[in-house]
Amino acid sequence: QQQVKQSPQSLIVQKGGISIINCAYENTAFDYFPWYQQFPGKGPALLIAIRPDVSEKKEGRFTISFNKSAKQFSLHIMDSQPGDSATYFCAASKASGSRLTFGEGTQLTVNP
Amino acid sequence: GAVVSQHPSRVICKSGTSVKIECRSLDFQATTMFWYRQFPKQSLMLMATSNEGSKATYEQGVEKDKFLINHASLTLSTLTVTSAHPEDSSFYICSAKKLAGGTDTQYFGPGTRLTVL
C-alpha cells in the first residue's frame, strides 16, 4: 500500500513536444505529491509539487495533473528541450513531512 | 533558497574500512534528515530517518549497526558505513526538511558516490 507506480520507464520526445509521465498510488493517506528531476551523478531537485485539494498546478513549462478518485497524477512538460533530458521521479508522502515513497523513475530523452 | 551539501562527493575505500559521509543544511535548520541509497538506474531507497538529538529510525532490512547515523545538530547529520564491503558501493543521498514553515518539501544533497574495492 506504500507503493507508487510510475510509467513509462523511458521516454523519447522530439524537441518542442510534450512529455507526459504518469504515476499511480494506492495509499489514500498520501497528501503530498512532488516531482523530482535528477541528472546523472547529481541529487534529485524538486520540480513541482501538488496537494489533493487541487486538480492541476502549473509552473512554467511544468504541469501536474491530479486525479484523486483515480489515485493518479501526472507530469506534463510542455515545449520539451534537450536540457530537460534527465530522470524524473514522482513521489508521495503522508501528512507533514514524513518519509517520501518514490516511483521507479522515468528516463526522459529529448532529441534536438 | 534551501541548499544541502554533502561531503565527500566521491570516496573510494578498501573493503573492511569505515567511511563517514556528512550532510549539511547550509541556509536553514532541519528538523529531520533522511538518508537514501541509489543503485545505478534505480530509484531512491530510504535507509533511515534522523531527527536532531534522537536515535535514527531505520527502514526494514537496513542494518543499524552497519549504517551509523548521527544527527548532532539542526544543520548536520552524518552517515558512517562501517566495515564497508563491495556490495555497499552505491550513491548515497541525504535530504533535509526545513524546521520552519510547516512545509513538506525535502531538499536533497548532491550525493556521495561510494566505491568499495
PDB file of C-alpha atoms in Angstrom:
ATOM      1  CA  GLN A   1       0.000   0.000   0.000  1.00  0.00           C
ATOM      2  CA  GLN A   2       3.062   2.183   0.207  1.00  0.00           C
ATOM      3  CA  GLN A   3       3.951   1.787  -3.444  1.00  0.00           C
ATOM      4  CA  VAL A   4       3.946   4.419  -6.098  1.00  0.00           C
ATOM      5  CA  LYS A   5       3.905   3.071  -9.633  1.00  0.00           C
ATOM      6  CA  GLN A   6       5.481   5.174 -12.384  1.00  0.00           C
ATOM      7  CA  SER A   7       5.351   4.841 -16.150  1.00  0.00           C
ATOM      8  CA  PRO A   8       6.839   4.795 -18.689  1.00  0.00           C
ATOM      9  CA  GLN A   9      10.278   3.585 -17.685  1.00  0.00           C
ATOM     10  CA  SER A  10      11.801   5.539 -20.543  1.00  0.00           C
ATOM     11  CA  LEU A  11      10.510   8.190 -22.907  1.00  0.00           C
ATOM     12  CA  ILE A  12      11.910   9.762 -26.060  1.00  0.00           C
ATOM     13  CA  VAL A  13      10.433  13.035 -27.237  1.00  0.00           C
ATOM     14  CA  GLN A  14      11.337  15.454 -30.007  1.00  0.00           C
ATOM     15  CA  LYS A  15      12.316  18.996 -29.141  1.00  0.00           C
ATOM     16  CA  GLY A  16       9.219  21.118 -28.748  1.00  0.00           C
ATOM     17  CA  GLY A  17       6.989  18.165 -27.963  1.00  0.00           C
ATOM     18  CA  ILE A  18       5.076  17.331 -24.808  1.00  0.00           C
ATOM     19  CA  SER A  19       6.498  14.826 -22.329  1.00  0.00           C
ATOM     20  CA  ILE A  20       3.977  13.028 -20.152  1.00  0.00           C
ATOM     21  CA  ILE A  21       4.886  10.835 -17.184  1.00  0.00           C
ATOM     22  CA  ASN A  22       2.278   9.074 -15.098  1.00  0.00           C
ATOM     23  CA  CYS A  23       2.138   7.847 -11.523  1.00  0.00           C
ATOM     24  CA  ALA A  24      -0.417   5.889  -9.539  1.00  0.00           C
ATOM     25  CA  TYR A  25      -0.653   5.305  -5.827  1.00  0.00           C
ATOM     26  CA  GLU A  26      -2.689   3.122  -3.510  1.00  0.00           C
ATOM     27  CA  ASN A  27      -2.472   4.708  -0.096  1.00  0.00           C
ATOM     28  CA  THR A  28      -5.269   7.248   0.299  1.00  0.00           C
ATOM     29  CA  ALA A  29      -3.427   8.755   3.263  1.00  0.00           C
ATOM     30  CA  PHE A  30      -0.867  10.286   0.901  1.00  0.00           C
ATOM     31  CA  ASP A  31      -1.446  14.015   0.685  1.00  0.00           C
ATOM     32  CA  TYR A  32       1.717  15.457  -0.846  1.00  0.00           C
ATOM     33  CA  PHE A  33       2.911  14.598  -4.344  1.00  0.00           C
ATOM     34  CA  PRO A  34       6.217  16.076  -5.561  1.00  0.00           C
ATOM     35  CA  TRP A  35       8.109  15.513  -8.774  1.00  0.00           C
ATOM     36  CA  TYR A  36      11.890  15.461  -8.804  1.00  0.00           C
ATOM     37  CA  GLN A  37      14.388  15.835 -11.656  1.00  0.00           C
ATOM     38  CA  GLN A  38      17.723  14.088 -11.435  1.00  0.00           C
ATOM     39  CA  PHE A  39      20.732  14.466 -13.704  1.00  0.00           C
ATOM     40  CA  PRO A  40      23.409  11.734 -13.781  1.00  0.00           C
ATOM     41  CA  GLY A  41      25.643  11.836 -10.730  1.00  0.00           C
ATOM     42  CA  LYS A  42      23.556  14.509  -9.015  1.00  0.00           C
ATOM     43  CA  GLY A  43      20.965  14.564  -6.293  1.00  0.00           C
ATOM     44  CA  PRO A  44      17.268  14.986  -7.132  1.00  0.00           C
ATOM     45  CA  ALA A  45      15.932  18.520  -7.424  1.00  0.00           C
ATOM     46  CA  LEU A  46      12.334  19.436  -6.667  1.00  0.00           C
ATOM     47  CA  LEU A  47      10.461  20.480  -9.799  1.00  0.00           C
ATOM     48  CA  ILE A  48       6.884  20.943  -8.697  1.00  0.00           C
ATOM     49  CA  ALA A  49       4.525  19.512  -6.092  1.00  0.00           C
ATOM     50  CA  ILE A  50       0.787  19.267  -5.561  1.00  0.00           C
ATOM     51  CA  ARG A  51      -1.696  18.501  -2.826  1.00  0.00           C
ATOM     52  CA  PRO A  52      -5.006  16.651  -3.334  1.00  0.00           C
ATOM     53  CA  ASP A  53      -7.161  19.747  -2.878  1.00  0.00           C
ATOM     54  CA  VAL A  54      -6.353  20.945  -6.417  1.00  0.00           C
ATOM     55  CA  SER A  55      -6.554  19.091  -9.720  1.00  0.00           C
ATOM     56  CA  GLU A  56      -3.819  20.934 -11.541  1.00  0.00           C
ATOM     57  CA  LYS A  57      -0.764  23.029 -10.824  1.00  0.00           C
ATOM     58  CA  LYS A  58       1.372  24.799 -13.375  1.00  0.00           C
ATOM     59  CA  GLU A  59       4.834  26.280 -13.019  1.00  0.00           C
ATOM     60  CA  GLY A  60       6.356  27.475 -16.254  1.00  0.00           C
ATOM     61  CA  ARG A  61       6.552  24.562 -18.702  1.00  0.00           C
ATOM     62  CA  PHE A  62       5.772  22.008 -15.984  1.00  0.00           C
ATOM     63  CA  THR A  63       2.233  20.993 -15.050  1.00  0.00           C
ATOM     64  CA  ILE A  64       0.971  18.419 -12.583  1.00  0.00           C
ATOM     65  CA  SER A  65      -2.458  16.945 -13.190  1.00  0.00           C
ATOM     66  CA  PHE A  66      -4.022  15.192 -10.221  1.00  0.00           C
ATOM     67  CA  ASN A  67      -6.980  12.789 -10.227  1.00  0.00           C
ATOM     68  CA  LYS A  68      -7.905  11.996  -6.652  1.00  0.00           C
ATOM     69  CA  SER A  69     -10.660   9.487  -7.458  1.00  0.00           C
ATOM     70  CA  ALA A  70      -8.375   7.505  -9.742  1.00  0.00           C
ATOM     71  CA  LYS A  71      -5.399   7.923  -7.406  1.00  0.00           C
ATOM     72  CA  GLN A  72      -3.243   9.060 -10.280  1.00  0.00           C
ATOM     73  CA  PHE A  73      -1.106  12.078 -11.030  1.00  0.00           C
ATOM     74  CA  SER A  74       0.999  13.036 -13.983  1.00  0.00           C
ATOM     75  CA  LEU A  75       3.727  15.429 -15.029  1.00  0.00           C
ATOM     76  CA  HIS A  76       3.467  17.268 -18.315  1.00  0.00           C
ATOM     77  CA  ILE A  77       6.495  19.034 -19.742  1.00  0.00           C
ATOM     78  CA  MET A  78       5.479  21.432 -22.468  1.00  0.00           C
ATOM     79  CA  ASP A  79       7.854  22.512 -25.242  1.00  0.00           C
ATOM     80  CA  SER A  80      10.372  19.876 -24.168  1.00  0.00           C
ATOM     81  CA  GLN A  81      14.016  20.833 -24.597  1.00  0.00           C
ATOM     82  CA  PRO A  82      17.204  18.763 -24.835  1.00  0.00           C
ATOM     83  CA  GLY A  83      18.200  20.234 -21.469  1.00  0.00           C
ATOM     84  CA  ASP A  84      15.174  18.500 -19.955  1.00  0.00           C
ATOM     85  CA  SER A  85      16.819  15.137 -20.650  1.00  0.00           C
ATOM     86  CA  ALA A  86      17.088  13.601 -17.195  1.00  0.00           C
ATOM     87  CA  THR A  87      15.459  11.040 -14.928  1.00  0.00           C
ATOM     88  CA  TYR A  88      12.182  12.101 -13.365  1.00  0.00           C
ATOM     89  CA  PHE A  89      10.784  10.660 -10.169  1.00  0.00           C
ATOM     90  CA  CYS A  90       7.332  11.060  -8.738  1.00  0.00           C
ATOM     91  CA  ALA A  91       6.891  10.649  -5.014  1.00  0.00           C
ATOM     92  CA  ALA A  92       4.245  10.720  -2.331  1.00  0.00           C
ATOM     93  CA  SER A  93       4.111  11.226   1.406  1.00  0.00           C
ATOM     94  CA  LYS A  94       1.600  11.332   4.201  1.00  0.00           C
ATOM     95  CA  ALA A  95       0.867  14.366   6.321  1.00  0.00           C
ATOM     96  CA  SER A  96       3.532  16.864   7.114  1.00  0.00           C
ATOM     97  CA  GLY A  97       6.951  15.887   6.021  1.00  0.00           C
ATOM     98  CA  SER A  98       7.171  12.231   6.674  1.00  0.00           C
ATOM     99  CA  ARG A  99       9.025   9.785   4.502  1.00  0.00           C
ATOM    100  CA  LEU A 100       8.761  10.049   0.734  1.00  0.00           C
ATOM    101  CA  THR A 101       7.869   6.995  -1.301  1.00  0.00           C
ATOM    102  CA  PHE A 102       9.397   7.250  -4.758  1.00  0.00           C
ATOM    103  CA  GLY A 103       8.258   5.893  -8.065  1.00  0.00           C
ATOM    104  CA  GLU A 104      10.640   3.831 -10.162  1.00  0.00           C
ATOM    105  CA  GLY A 105      11.752   6.749 -12.305  1.00  0.00           C
ATOM    106  CA  THR A 106      11.418   7.710 -15.974  1.00  0.00           C
ATOM    107  CA  GLN A 107      14.437   8.388 -18.129  1.00  0.00           C
ATOM    108  CA  LEU A 108      13.476  11.193 -20.497  1.00  0.00           C
ATOM    109  CA  THR A 109      15.452  11.888 -23.653  1.00  0.00           C
ATOM    110  CA  VAL A 110      14.598  14.954 -25.699  1.00  0.00           C
ATOM    111  CA  ASN A 111      16.093  14.791 -29.163  1.00  0.00           C
ATOM    112  CA  PRO A 112      17.221  18.024 -30.844  1.00  0.00           C
TER     113      PRO A 112
ATOM    114  CA  GLY B   1      16.957  29.026  -1.323  1.00  0.00           C
ATOM    115  CA  ALA B   2      17.461  25.811   0.561  1.00  0.00           C
ATOM    116  CA  VAL B   3      20.860  24.288  -0.016  1.00  0.00           C
ATOM    117  CA  VAL B   4      22.028  20.922   1.222  1.00  0.00           C
ATOM    118  CA  SER B   5      25.641  19.886   0.857  1.00  0.00           C
ATOM    119  CA  GLN B   6      27.331  16.531   1.175  1.00  0.00           C
ATOM    120  CA  HIS B   7      30.948  15.692   1.794  1.00  0.00           C
ATOM    121  CA  PRO B   8      32.755  13.973   0.274  1.00  0.00           C
ATOM    122  CA  SER B   9      31.264  13.843  -3.203  1.00  0.00           C
ATOM    123  CA  ARG B  10      33.243  10.718  -4.032  1.00  0.00           C
ATOM    124  CA  VAL B  11      35.088   8.236  -1.898  1.00  0.00           C
ATOM    125  CA  ILE B  12      36.974   5.075  -2.691  1.00  0.00           C
ATOM    126  CA  CYS B  13      37.931   2.799   0.158  1.00  0.00           C
ATOM    127  CA  LYS B  14      39.225  -0.676   0.795  1.00  0.00           C
ATOM    128  CA  SER B  15      36.959  -3.455   1.975  1.00  0.00           C
ATOM    129  CA  GLY B  16      36.683  -3.543   5.751  1.00  0.00           C
ATOM    130  CA  THR B  17      37.252   0.139   6.352  1.00  0.00           C
ATOM    131  CA  SER B  18      34.694   2.665   7.591  1.00  0.00           C
ATOM    132  CA  VAL B  19      33.547   5.722   5.704  1.00  0.00           C
ATOM    133  CA  LYS B  20      31.812   8.805   7.067  1.00  0.00           C
ATOM    134  CA  ILE B  21      29.549  10.965   4.915  1.00  0.00           C
ATOM    135  CA  GLU B  22      28.404  14.391   6.079  1.00  0.00           C
ATOM    136  CA  CYS B  23      25.142  16.090   5.191  1.00  0.00           C
ATOM    137  CA  ARG B  24      24.685  19.773   5.970  1.00  0.00           C
ATOM    138  CA  SER B  25      21.809  22.170   5.512  1.00  0.00           C
ATOM    139  CA  LEU B  26      23.621  25.397   4.649  1.00  0.00           C
ATOM    140  CA  ASP B  27      20.938  28.078   4.918  1.00  0.00           C
ATOM    141  CA  PHE B  28      18.216  26.556   7.030  1.00  0.00           C
ATOM    142  CA  GLN B  29      17.655  24.449  10.094  1.00  0.00           C
ATOM    143  CA  ALA B  30      16.439  20.930   9.500  1.00  0.00           C
ATOM    144  CA  THR B  31      14.132  19.116  11.875  1.00  0.00           C
ATOM    145  CA  THR B  32      14.576  15.905  10.031  1.00  0.00           C
ATOM    146  CA  MET B  33      17.157  14.494   7.674  1.00  0.00           C
ATOM    147  CA  PHE B  34      16.764  11.434   5.523  1.00  0.00           C
ATOM    148  CA  TRP B  35      19.365   9.091   4.082  1.00  0.00           C
ATOM    149  CA  TYR B  36      18.791   7.321   0.779  1.00  0.00           C
ATOM    150  CA  ARG B  37      20.749   4.831  -1.271  1.00  0.00           C
ATOM    151  CA  GLN B  38      20.501   4.662  -5.035  1.00  0.00           C
ATOM    152  CA  PHE B  39      21.915   1.894  -7.207  1.00  0.00           C
ATOM    153  CA  PRO B  40      22.557   2.550 -10.922  1.00  0.00           C
ATOM    154  CA  LYS B  41      19.391   3.131 -12.937  1.00  0.00           C
ATOM    155  CA  GLN B  42      17.215   2.530  -9.895  1.00  0.00           C
ATOM    156  CA  SER B  43      15.041   4.665  -7.687  1.00  0.00           C
ATOM    157  CA  LEU B  44      15.951   6.131  -4.334  1.00  0.00           C
ATOM    158  CA  MET B  45      15.523   3.767  -1.412  1.00  0.00           C
ATOM    159  CA  LEU B  46      15.084   5.301   2.017  1.00  0.00           C
ATOM    160  CA  MET B  47      17.557   3.905   4.510  1.00  0.00           C
ATOM    161  CA  ALA B  48      16.760   5.874   7.628  1.00  0.00           C
ATOM    162  CA  THR B  49      15.148   8.966   9.069  1.00  0.00           C
ATOM    163  CA  SER B  50      17.006  11.011  11.640  1.00  0.00           C
ATOM    164  CA  ASN B  51      15.754  13.727  13.939  1.00  0.00           C
ATOM    165  CA  GLU B  52      18.095  16.067  15.743  1.00  0.00           C
ATOM    166  CA  GLY B  53      19.037  14.764  19.153  1.00  0.00           C
ATOM    167  CA  SER B  54      17.315  11.408  18.880  1.00  0.00           C
ATOM    168  CA  LYS B  55      18.042   7.976  17.503  1.00  0.00           C
ATOM    169  CA  ALA B  56      17.528   7.359  13.825  1.00  0.00           C
ATOM    170  CA  THR B  57      14.650   5.252  12.567  1.00  0.00           C
ATOM    171  CA  TYR B  58      15.843   2.631  10.120  1.00  0.00           C
ATOM    172  CA  GLU B  59      13.867   1.090   7.308  1.00  0.00           C
ATOM    173  CA  GLN B  60      13.240  -2.623   7.295  1.00  0.00           C
ATOM    174  CA  GLY B  61      16.271  -4.523   6.076  1.00  0.00           C
ATOM    175  CA  VAL B  62      18.781  -1.761   6.817  1.00  0.00           C
ATOM    176  CA  GLU B  63      21.362  -2.785   9.398  1.00  0.00           C
ATOM    177  CA  LYS B  64      21.582  -0.068  12.024  1.00  0.00           C
ATOM    178  CA  ASP B  65      24.924  -1.343  13.303  1.00  0.00           C
ATOM    179  CA  LYS B  66      26.397  -1.129   9.840  1.00  0.00           C
ATOM    180  CA  PHE B  67      24.981   2.240   8.850  1.00  0.00           C
ATOM    181  CA  LEU B  68      25.503   4.524  11.826  1.00  0.00           C
ATOM    182  CA  ILE B  69      23.611   7.791  11.727  1.00  0.00           C
ATOM    183  CA  ASN B  70      24.267  10.767  13.953  1.00  0.00           C
ATOM    184  CA  HIS B  71      22.192  13.940  13.859  1.00  0.00           C
ATOM    185  CA  ALA B  72      24.080  16.131  16.283  1.00  0.00           C
ATOM    186  CA  SER B  73      22.665  19.498  15.292  1.00  0.00           C
ATOM    187  CA  LEU B  74      19.893  21.086  13.260  1.00  0.00           C
ATOM    188  CA  THR B  75      22.268  21.509  10.341  1.00  0.00           C
ATOM    189  CA  LEU B  76      24.391  18.366  10.341  1.00  0.00           C
ATOM    190  CA  SER B  77      23.780  14.648  10.013  1.00  0.00           C
ATOM    191  CA  THR B  78      26.412  12.004   9.371  1.00  0.00           C
ATOM    192  CA  LEU B  79      26.207   8.520   7.941  1.00  0.00           C
ATOM    193  CA  THR B  80      29.034   6.121   8.729  1.00  0.00           C
ATOM    194  CA  VAL B  81      29.289   2.950   6.721  1.00  0.00           C
ATOM    195  CA  THR B  82      31.170   0.566   8.998  1.00  0.00           C
ATOM    196  CA  SER B  83      33.272  -2.312   7.690  1.00  0.00           C
ATOM    197  CA  ALA B  84      32.331  -1.456   4.137  1.00  0.00           C
ATOM    198  CA  HIS B  85      32.181  -4.201   1.520  1.00  0.00           C
ATOM    199  CA  PRO B  86      31.919  -4.048  -2.277  1.00  0.00           C
ATOM    200  CA  GLU B  87      28.149  -4.583  -2.117  1.00  0.00           C
ATOM    201  CA  ASP B  88      27.894  -1.295  -0.182  1.00  0.00           C
ATOM    202  CA  SER B  89      29.137   0.559  -3.249  1.00  0.00           C
ATOM    203  CA  SER B  90      26.338   2.917  -4.172  1.00  0.00           C
ATOM    204  CA  PHE B  91      25.229   6.521  -4.460  1.00  0.00           C
ATOM    205  CA  TYR B  92      24.236   7.838  -1.027  1.00  0.00           C
ATOM    206  CA  ILE B  93      21.977  10.871  -0.925  1.00  0.00           C
ATOM    207  CA  CYS B  94      20.689  12.840   2.020  1.00  0.00           C
ATOM    208  CA  SER B  95      17.738  15.183   2.203  1.00  0.00           C
ATOM    209  CA  ALA B  96      16.632  17.703   4.783  1.00  0.00           C
ATOM    210  CA  LYS B  97      13.281  19.059   5.806  1.00  0.00           C
ATOM    211  CA  LYS B  98      13.028  22.657   6.978  1.00  0.00           C
ATOM    212  CA  LEU B  99      12.268  23.412  10.600  1.00  0.00           C
ATOM    213  CA  ALA B 100      10.122  26.422   9.883  1.00  0.00           C
ATOM    214  CA  GLY B 101       7.105  26.958   7.681  1.00  0.00           C
ATOM    215  CA  GLY B 102       5.354  23.607   8.018  1.00  0.00           C
ATOM    216  CA  THR B 103       6.437  22.628   4.544  1.00  0.00           C
ATOM    217  CA  ASP B 104       6.647  19.052   3.392  1.00  0.00           C
ATOM    218  CA  THR B 105       9.455  19.816   0.995  1.00  0.00           C
ATOM    219  CA  GLN B 106      12.611  17.775   1.234  1.00  0.00           C
ATOM    220  CA  TYR B 107      15.744  19.339  -0.177  1.00  0.00           C
ATOM    221  CA  PHE B 108      18.289  16.880  -1.471  1.00  0.00           C
ATOM    222  CA  GLY B 109      22.057  16.964  -1.319  1.00  0.00           C
ATOM    223  CA  PRO B 110      24.226  16.317  -4.382  1.00  0.00           C
ATOM    224  CA  GLY B 111      25.008  12.763  -3.316  1.00  0.00           C
ATOM    225  CA  THR B 112      28.148  10.823  -2.409  1.00  0.00           C
ATOM    226  CA  ARG B 113      29.480   8.115  -4.680  1.00  0.00           C
ATOM    227  CA  LEU B 114      30.980   5.332  -2.557  1.00  0.00           C
ATOM    228  CA  THR B 115      33.162   2.712  -4.191  1.00  0.00           C
ATOM    229  CA  VAL B 116      34.437  -0.133  -2.036  1.00  0.00           C
ATOM    230  CA  LEU B 117      37.305  -2.101  -3.529  1.00  0.00           C
TER     231      LEU B 117
END
